[in-house]
XYZ file of N, CA, C and O in Angstrom:
596
model
N -29.720 34.702 -1.777
C -30.948 33.995 -2.079
C -31.108 33.268 -0.964
O -30.085 32.404 -0.483
N -32.280 32.479 -0.651
C -32.458 31.832 0.497
C -32.196 30.414 0.248
O -32.166 29.701 0.837
N -32.177 29.888 -1.317
C -32.262 28.532 -1.771
C -31.172 28.778 -2.867
O -31.056 29.674 -3.414
N -30.873 27.421 -3.026
C -30.127 27.599 -4.378
C -30.738 26.986 -5.671
O -30.155 26.741 -6.670
N -31.996 27.190 -5.433
C -32.709 26.726 -6.622
C -32.642 27.275 -8.083
O -32.529 26.594 -8.829
N -32.386 28.601 -7.789
C -31.711 29.190 -9.000
C -30.854 28.978 -9.635
O -30.473 29.600 -10.704
N -30.188 28.304 -8.961
C -28.704 28.251 -9.421
C -28.557 27.330 -10.546
O -27.468 26.113 -10.467
N -29.290 27.147 -11.275
C -29.113 25.955 -12.908
C -30.040 26.543 -13.691
O -30.818 27.321 -13.331
N -29.822 26.169 -15.039
C -28.227 25.617 -15.236
C -27.617 27.025 -15.554
O -27.788 28.087 -15.437
N -26.283 26.628 -15.240
C -25.160 27.772 -15.296
C -24.444 27.391 -16.602
O -24.322 26.282 -17.306
N -24.152 28.297 -17.489
C -23.487 28.271 -18.772
C -22.309 28.761 -18.909
O -21.993 29.938 -18.409
N -21.363 28.255 -19.714
C -20.227 28.556 -20.397
C -20.304 28.597 -21.734
O -21.070 27.954 -22.307
N -19.095 29.141 -22.490
C -19.091 28.916 -24.104
C -19.397 27.391 -24.368
O -19.955 27.143 -25.553
N -18.853 26.770 -23.807
C -18.775 25.107 -24.064
C -19.484 24.346 -23.307
O -19.674 23.302 -23.666
N -19.791 24.498 -21.925
C -20.610 23.768 -20.828
C -21.943 24.188 -20.486
O -22.069 25.301 -20.280
N -22.533 23.692 -20.133
C -23.728 23.492 -19.411
C -23.716 22.900 -18.005
O -23.475 21.752 -17.878
N -23.933 23.629 -16.983
C -23.855 22.967 -15.510
C -25.367 23.160 -15.030
O -26.061 23.885 -15.048
N -25.809 21.738 -14.784
C -27.290 21.544 -14.155
C -27.487 20.302 -12.932
O -26.438 19.748 -12.770
N -28.380 20.283 -12.494
C -28.510 19.462 -11.516
C -28.428 18.117 -11.999
O -28.663 17.844 -13.045
N -27.797 17.126 -11.100
C -27.340 15.968 -11.400
C -28.665 15.205 -11.894
O -28.579 14.041 -12.447
N -29.970 15.561 -11.193
C -31.018 14.719 -11.428
C -31.638 15.156 -12.934
O -32.718 14.414 -13.379
N -31.086 16.127 -13.541
C -31.287 16.311 -15.056
C -30.768 15.333 -16.211
O -30.933 15.607 -17.268
N -29.751 14.472 -15.370
C -29.265 13.791 -16.534
C -29.453 12.274 -16.119
O -29.767 12.003 -15.035
N -29.494 11.409 -17.371
C -29.722 10.251 -16.940
C -29.000 9.306 -15.932
O -27.842 9.450 -16.118
N -29.654 8.609 -15.077
C -28.913 8.024 -14.049
C -27.851 6.883 -14.408
O -26.785 6.876 -14.046
N -28.003 6.441 -15.720
C -26.808 5.513 -16.491
C -25.743 6.263 -16.595
O -24.402 5.636 -16.420
N -25.791 7.447 -17.122
C -24.581 8.342 -17.494
C -23.884 8.770 -16.153
O -22.537 8.783 -16.245
N -24.737 9.136 -15.183
C -24.129 9.672 -13.813
C -23.148 8.358 -13.373
O -22.029 8.583 -12.603
N -23.953 7.303 -13.433
C -23.336 5.975 -12.875
C -22.041 5.418 -13.496
O -20.996 5.175 -12.958
N -21.915 5.712 -14.995
C -20.953 5.624 -15.439
C -19.803 6.388 -15.096
O -18.685 6.230 -15.180
N -20.101 7.707 -15.048
C -19.229 8.783 -14.633
C -18.831 8.335 -13.215
O -17.319 8.734 -12.963
N -19.551 8.082 -12.363
C -19.005 7.731 -10.849
C -18.277 6.384 -10.599
O -18.089 6.025 -9.366
N -18.551 5.401 -11.543
C -17.970 4.051 -11.461
C -18.924 3.315 -10.548
O -18.352 2.770 -9.566
N -20.086 3.654 -10.219
C -20.914 2.681 -9.178
C -22.156 2.251 -9.999
O -22.445 2.572 -11.079
N -22.669 1.236 -9.135
C -24.135 0.788 -9.524
C -25.032 1.640 -9.731
O -24.907 2.811 -9.012
N -26.235 1.187 -10.283
C -27.118 2.132 -10.372
C -27.708 2.619 -9.307
O -28.166 3.910 -8.738
N -28.309 1.690 -8.154
C -28.796 2.100 -6.906
C -27.532 2.800 -5.997
O -28.393 3.753 -5.439
N -26.211 2.635 -6.086
C -25.513 3.533 -5.311
C -25.461 4.834 -5.852
O -25.615 6.047 -5.080
N -25.642 4.933 -7.271
C -25.256 6.195 -7.922
C -26.755 7.164 -7.517
O -26.668 8.147 -7.274
N -27.966 6.274 -7.575
C -29.308 6.847 -7.137
C -29.213 7.412 -5.404
O -29.610 8.608 -5.493
N -28.506 6.655 -4.729
C -28.441 7.112 -3.403
C -27.683 8.333 -3.267
O -27.652 9.663 -2.570
N -26.353 8.373 -4.090
C -25.392 9.545 -4.081
C -26.042 10.833 -4.926
O -25.911 11.738 -4.042
N -27.067 10.765 -5.839
C -27.491 11.794 -6.266
C -28.512 12.775 -5.154
O -28.672 13.769 -4.989
N -29.357 11.806 -4.819
C -30.385 12.059 -3.869
C -29.661 12.716 -2.672
O -29.981 13.858 -2.208
N -28.539 12.290 -2.099
C -28.023 12.687 -1.054
C -27.187 14.292 -1.380
O -27.313 15.057 -0.646
N -26.557 14.018 -2.705
C -25.890 15.326 -3.126
C -26.959 16.441 -3.273
O -27.030 17.330 -2.904
N -28.162 16.387 -3.874
C -29.190 17.186 -4.218
C -29.859 17.681 -2.725
O -30.214 18.667 -2.333
N -29.838 16.719 -1.814
C -30.192 17.129 -0.402
C -29.360 18.107 0.137
O -29.951 19.092 0.879
N -28.263 17.528 0.037
C -26.964 18.854 0.558
C -27.071 20.023 -0.263
O -27.217 21.178 0.441
N -27.475 20.105 -1.311
C -27.760 21.171 -2.211
C -28.653 22.133 -1.568
O -28.743 23.261 -1.462
N -29.911 21.553 -1.544
C -31.402 22.075 -0.970
C -30.893 22.543 0.526
O -31.691 23.383 0.824
N -30.209 21.912 1.306
C -29.722 22.326 2.500
C -28.776 23.288 2.697
O -28.161 23.922 3.962
N -28.089 23.848 1.646
C -27.235 24.635 1.465
C -25.954 24.424 1.880
O -24.945 25.273 2.275
N -25.530 23.262 1.901
C -24.064 22.697 2.592
C -23.155 22.163 1.452
O -22.165 21.778 1.846
N -23.995 22.351 0.317
C -23.150 21.836 -1.139
C -23.683 22.372 -1.917
O -25.151 22.587 -1.946
N -23.453 22.549 -3.298
C -23.713 23.091 -4.545
C -23.211 21.992 -5.602
O -21.814 22.172 -5.818
N -23.659 21.146 -6.054
C -23.321 20.146 -7.251
C -23.981 20.305 -8.556
O -25.173 20.414 -8.618
N -23.250 20.063 -9.768
C -23.823 20.149 -10.735
C -23.083 19.061 -11.647
O -21.972 18.783 -11.176
N -24.156 18.566 -12.588
C -23.504 17.643 -13.847
C -22.916 18.776 -14.886
O -23.560 19.789 -14.916
N -21.818 18.206 -15.223
C -21.273 19.132 -16.371
C -21.297 18.658 -17.693
O -21.036 17.364 -18.129
N -22.012 19.355 -18.737
C -22.188 18.542 -20.060
C -21.476 19.611 -21.070
O -21.789 20.642 -20.842
N -21.054 18.903 -22.050
C -20.658 19.381 -23.274
C -21.896 19.962 -24.065
O -22.810 19.414 -24.358
N -22.080 21.211 -24.082
C -23.327 21.755 -24.950
C -23.465 21.383 -26.235
O -24.844 21.151 -26.665
N -22.308 21.321 -27.192
C -22.632 20.830 -28.586
C -22.861 19.355 -28.693
O -23.697 19.204 -29.476
N -22.519 18.704 -27.893
C -22.678 17.135 -28.135
C -23.971 16.647 -26.844
O -24.390 15.570 -26.937
N -24.097 17.457 -25.806
C -25.095 17.135 -24.705
C -24.592 15.820 -24.090
O -25.190 14.959 -23.459
N -23.208 15.592 -23.851
C -22.536 14.704 -23.052
C -22.002 14.962 -21.980
O -21.387 15.969 -21.524
N -22.655 14.178 -20.709
C -22.044 14.300 -19.610
C -20.284 14.033 -19.261
O -20.094 13.003 -19.667
N -19.912 15.238 -19.479
C -18.379 14.880 -19.217
C -17.562 15.044 -17.650
O -16.464 14.747 -17.577
N -18.799 15.165 -16.553
C -18.210 15.444 -15.222
C -19.235 15.934 -14.449
O -20.306 16.222 -14.821
N -18.730 16.243 -12.944
C -19.512 16.889 -12.245
C -18.580 17.874 -11.453
O -17.429 17.491 -11.183
N -19.092 18.886 -10.864
C -18.458 19.761 -10.156
C -19.200 20.607 -9.200
O -20.562 20.768 -9.397
N -18.369 21.461 -8.308
C -19.389 22.252 -7.494
C -18.593 22.624 -6.042
O -17.300 22.714 -6.014
N -19.400 22.634 -4.763
C -18.847 23.120 -3.682
C -19.153 22.003 -2.751
O -20.521 21.780 -3.072
N -18.468 21.566 -1.907
C -18.984 20.761 -0.820
C -18.621 21.391 0.585
O -17.618 22.306 0.600
N -18.590 20.687 1.317
C -18.464 21.483 3.388
C -18.781 22.899 3.238
O -17.766 23.815 3.436
N -19.833 23.766 2.508
C -19.962 24.866 2.406
C -20.325 25.357 3.973
O -21.232 25.070 4.301
N -19.480 26.626 4.082
C -19.831 27.554 5.408
C -20.044 28.602 4.936
O -19.442 29.540 4.774
N -21.570 28.928 4.310
C -21.806 30.364 3.891
C -21.691 31.398 5.109
O -20.971 32.577 4.715
N -21.617 31.134 6.408
C -21.046 32.191 7.299
C -19.737 32.655 7.398
O -19.362 33.771 7.675
N -19.141 31.580 7.198
C -17.385 31.640 7.412
C -17.142 32.135 5.988
O -15.784 32.519 5.983
N -17.945 32.059 4.660
C -17.243 32.271 3.745
C -16.469 31.308 3.014
O -15.597 31.885 2.557
N -16.678 29.902 3.158
C -15.540 29.089 3.084
C -16.145 27.614 2.616
O -17.425 27.463 2.950
N -15.268 26.922 1.810
C -15.869 25.813 1.271
C -14.727 24.998 0.485
O -13.596 25.346 0.204
N -14.898 23.883 0.127
C -14.372 22.980 -1.209
C -14.826 23.167 -2.220
O -16.170 22.825 -2.288
N -14.098 23.099 -3.265
C -14.328 23.004 -4.485
C -14.035 21.522 -5.151
O -13.316 20.899 -4.558
N -14.907 21.111 -6.172
C -14.632 19.410 -6.584
C -14.680 19.767 -7.953
O -15.794 20.648 -8.778
N -14.237 18.811 -8.706
C -14.616 18.619 -9.755
C -14.012 17.410 -10.376
O -12.811 16.861 -10.181
N -14.908 16.530 -10.942
C -14.644 15.376 -11.022
C -15.168 14.932 -12.662
O -16.292 15.268 -12.697
N -14.396 13.717 -13.187
C -14.505 13.635 -14.546
C -13.252 12.951 -15.048
O -12.167 12.851 -14.739
N -13.624 13.102 -16.612
C -12.522 12.806 -17.157
C -11.430 13.710 -17.528
O -12.105 15.001 -17.611
N -10.198 13.549 -17.589
C -9.584 14.914 -17.999
C -9.610 15.459 -19.150
O -9.839 14.718 -20.250
N -9.774 16.836 -19.368
C -10.087 17.662 -20.232
C -8.653 18.279 -20.713
O -7.826 18.528 -19.983
N -8.741 18.993 -22.189
C -7.416 19.710 -22.558
C -7.873 21.017 -21.332
O -8.822 21.428 -20.659
N -6.373 21.456 -21.367
C -6.212 22.761 -20.367
C -7.248 23.625 -20.703
O -7.899 24.309 -19.707
N -7.707 23.976 -21.888
C -8.425 25.039 -21.968
C -9.927 24.932 -21.285
O -10.294 25.752 -20.969
N -10.322 23.706 -21.684
C -11.646 23.405 -20.917
C -11.643 23.519 -19.584
O -12.596 23.747 -18.992
N -10.645 22.639 -18.942
C -10.384 22.770 -17.710
C -10.481 24.217 -17.011
O -11.089 24.538 -15.985
N -9.774 25.112 -17.584
C -9.881 26.352 -17.443
C -11.135 27.187 -17.282
O -11.400 27.928 -16.476
N -11.738 26.939 -18.240
C -13.168 27.438 -18.437
C -14.058 27.052 -17.340
O -14.903 27.830 -16.496
N -14.069 25.952 -17.031
C -14.589 25.080 -16.003
C -14.259 25.775 -14.600
O -14.995 26.041 -13.606
N -12.919 25.686 -14.344
C -12.310 26.294 -12.737
C -12.636 27.548 -12.780
O -12.886 28.108 -11.788
N -12.600 28.516 -13.636
C -12.585 29.532 -13.899
C -14.254 30.234 -13.487
O -14.460 31.035 -12.590
N -15.125 29.347 -13.978
C -16.455 29.530 -13.588
C -16.802 29.273 -12.117
O -17.517 29.739 -11.576
N -16.400 27.926 -11.729
C -16.543 27.603 -10.626
C -16.113 28.771 -9.249
O -16.777 29.209 -8.392
N -14.717 29.158 -9.532
C -13.971 30.381 -8.652
C -14.928 31.510 -8.870
O -15.400 32.174 -7.806
N -15.237 31.747 -9.860
C -16.217 33.211 -10.066
C -17.509 32.940 -9.570
O -17.904 33.998 -8.764
N -18.009 31.972 -9.642
C -19.489 31.656 -9.107
C -19.402 31.887 -7.494
O -20.358 32.394 -6.862
N -18.393 31.088 -6.859
C -18.092 30.884 -5.459
C -17.958 32.396 -4.991
O -18.714 33.003 -4.046
N -17.253 32.669 -5.814
C -16.826 34.453 -5.446
C -18.218 35.235 -5.250
O -18.342 35.954 -4.607
N -18.697 35.378 -6.682
C -19.744 36.364 -6.992
C -21.181 35.884 -6.449
O -21.773 37.065 -5.814
N -21.552 34.575 -6.271
C -22.730 34.284 -6.042
C -22.695 33.892 -4.378
O -23.944 34.125 -3.549
N -22.081 33.293 -3.983
C -22.004 32.528 -2.524
C -21.028 33.386 -1.515
O -20.730 33.099 -0.393
N -20.554 34.490 -2.227
C -19.574 35.347 -1.349
C -18.442 34.613 -0.533
O -18.190 34.869 0.655
N -17.871 33.569 -1.167
C -16.858 32.794 -0.674
C -15.669 33.393 -0.486
O -15.501 34.332 -1.892
N -14.727 33.576 0.531
C -13.609 34.188 0.276
C -12.452 33.308 0.392
O -11.240 33.458 0.015
N -12.622 31.925 0.862
C -11.635 31.091 0.753
C -12.163 29.554 -0.031
O -13.298 29.077 0.413
N -11.689 29.029 -0.931
C -11.754 27.765 -1.283
C -10.376 26.608 -1.181
O -9.479 27.217 -1.450
N -10.871 25.351 -1.021
C -9.680 24.325 -0.957
C -10.095 23.461 -2.074
O -11.304 23.255 -2.562
N -9.484 22.797 -2.708
C -9.438 21.991 -3.817
C -8.617 20.923 -3.532
O -7.434 20.729 -3.888
N -9.437 19.872 -2.607
C -8.505 18.346 -2.349
C -7.949 17.438 -3.458
O -7.157 16.974 -3.651
N -9.046 17.359 -4.354
C -8.760 16.585 -5.603
C -8.464 17.025 -6.732
O -9.160 17.536 -7.466
N -7.079 16.997 -7.025
C -6.695 17.773 -8.520
C -6.107 16.768 -9.349
O -5.311 17.414 -10.242
N -6.513 15.677 -9.208
C -5.564 14.488 -9.766
C -5.900 14.866 -11.381
O -5.276 14.285 -12.542
N -6.911 15.258 -12.122
C -7.475 15.624 -13.281
C -7.334 16.885 -13.583
O -7.776 17.288 -14.690
N -6.678 17.927 -12.795
C -6.517 19.391 -13.255
C -5.038 19.245 -13.391
O -4.114 18.921 -12.590
N -4.668 20.415 -14.300
C -3.354 20.604 -14.897
C -3.073 21.940 -13.501
O -3.935 22.832 -13.354
N -1.700 21.792 -13.007
C -1.056 22.716 -12.026
C -1.415 24.322 -12.488
O -1.836 25.201 -11.982
N -1.135 24.358 -14.052
C -1.111 25.777 -14.776
C -2.348 26.275 -14.589
O -2.514 27.446 -14.473
N -3.323 25.232 -14.848
C -4.984 25.850 -14.748
C -5.046 26.406 -13.427
O -5.813 27.246 -13.502
N -4.547 25.738 -12.352
C -5.118 26.026 -10.928
C -4.423 27.438 -10.680
O -5.171 28.264 -10.025
N -3.458 27.682 -10.906
C -2.557 28.974 -10.689
C -3.020 30.010 -11.486
O -3.268 30.916 -10.867
N -3.512 29.708 -12.796
C -4.250 30.795 -13.462
C -5.502 31.302 -12.832
O -5.548 32.459 -13.302
N -5.880 30.117 -12.147
C -7.212 30.684 -11.534
C -7.086 31.349 -10.165
O -8.062 31.735 -9.238
N -5.647 31.543 -9.768
C -5.576 31.779 -8.487
C -5.338 31.035 -7.024
O -5.306 31.629 -6.079
N -5.261 29.931 -7.490
C -4.989 28.813 -6.366
C -3.502 28.825 -6.281
O -2.578 29.104 -6.990
N -2.829 28.894 -5.067
C -1.855 28.401 -4.303
C -1.743 26.881 -3.908
O -2.622 26.790 -2.709
N -0.570 26.426 -3.883
C -0.471 25.117 -3.260
C 0.196 25.228 -1.941
O 1.605 25.673 -2.035
N -0.059 24.957 -0.721
C 0.330 25.103 0.530
C 0.050 23.884 1.023
O -0.943 23.531 1.210
N 1.335 23.445 1.740
C 0.932 22.418 2.693
C 0.542 21.083 1.818
O -0.591 20.445 2.369
N 0.704 20.845 0.633
C 0.209 19.802 -0.202
C -1.312 20.042 -0.515
O -1.613 18.901 -1.480
N -1.842 21.176 -0.256
C -3.165 21.426 -0.791
C -3.504 22.764 -1.453
O -2.790 23.558 -1.212
N -4.309 22.704 -2.517
C -4.531 23.908 -3.180
C -5.577 24.749 -2.819
O -6.612 24.109 -2.497
N -5.350 26.064 -2.518
C -6.110 26.850 -1.732
C -6.398 28.201 -2.553
O -5.145 28.658 -3.290
N -7.467 28.910 -2.660
C -7.800 29.947 -3.437
C -8.465 30.823 -2.175
O -9.161 30.714 -1.234
N -7.853 32.095 -2.144
C -8.305 32.871 -0.950
C -8.681 34.609 -1.902
O -7.727 35.011 -2.657
N -9.827 34.949 -1.535
C -9.805 36.336 -2.327
C -8.992 37.435 -1.854
O -8.536 37.564 -0.850
N -8.494 37.747 -3.067
C -7.567 39.112 -2.747
C -8.298 40.238 -3.102
O -8.910 40.815 -3.765
N -8.271 41.281 -1.787
C -8.969 42.686 -1.689
C -7.728 43.508 -2.123
O -6.923 43.808 -1.982
């Protein structure tokens, strides 16, 4: 695909992943703990990076309640080298919900973006068991996922 435009929304049984611009700015600001102006600049930069194919980020909403619970996706994408960083930010969720989101990100990265390597630098809101179940391995203090052929 020449652009990332078609990559929204993504659905899981519990969550909807959609462009950050589809959510109320105040809700995104609350999630990022920033002022509205800072948040608007961040959303614009994030979407610009998404359209230039160097990042791919979504707001993540609970489908049943339509409540924004986090944002996640990929940063530092290098599609030619098939690698990038995964990110997931928001409130700590129960392990089963973490697993649903992490599995969807890994699956999307592998199947749609043809990524073969991912790093996950910030895991403060994720359980180690979730990352291990999704195929991540911790080496040198960093969680890494590599496509197994």
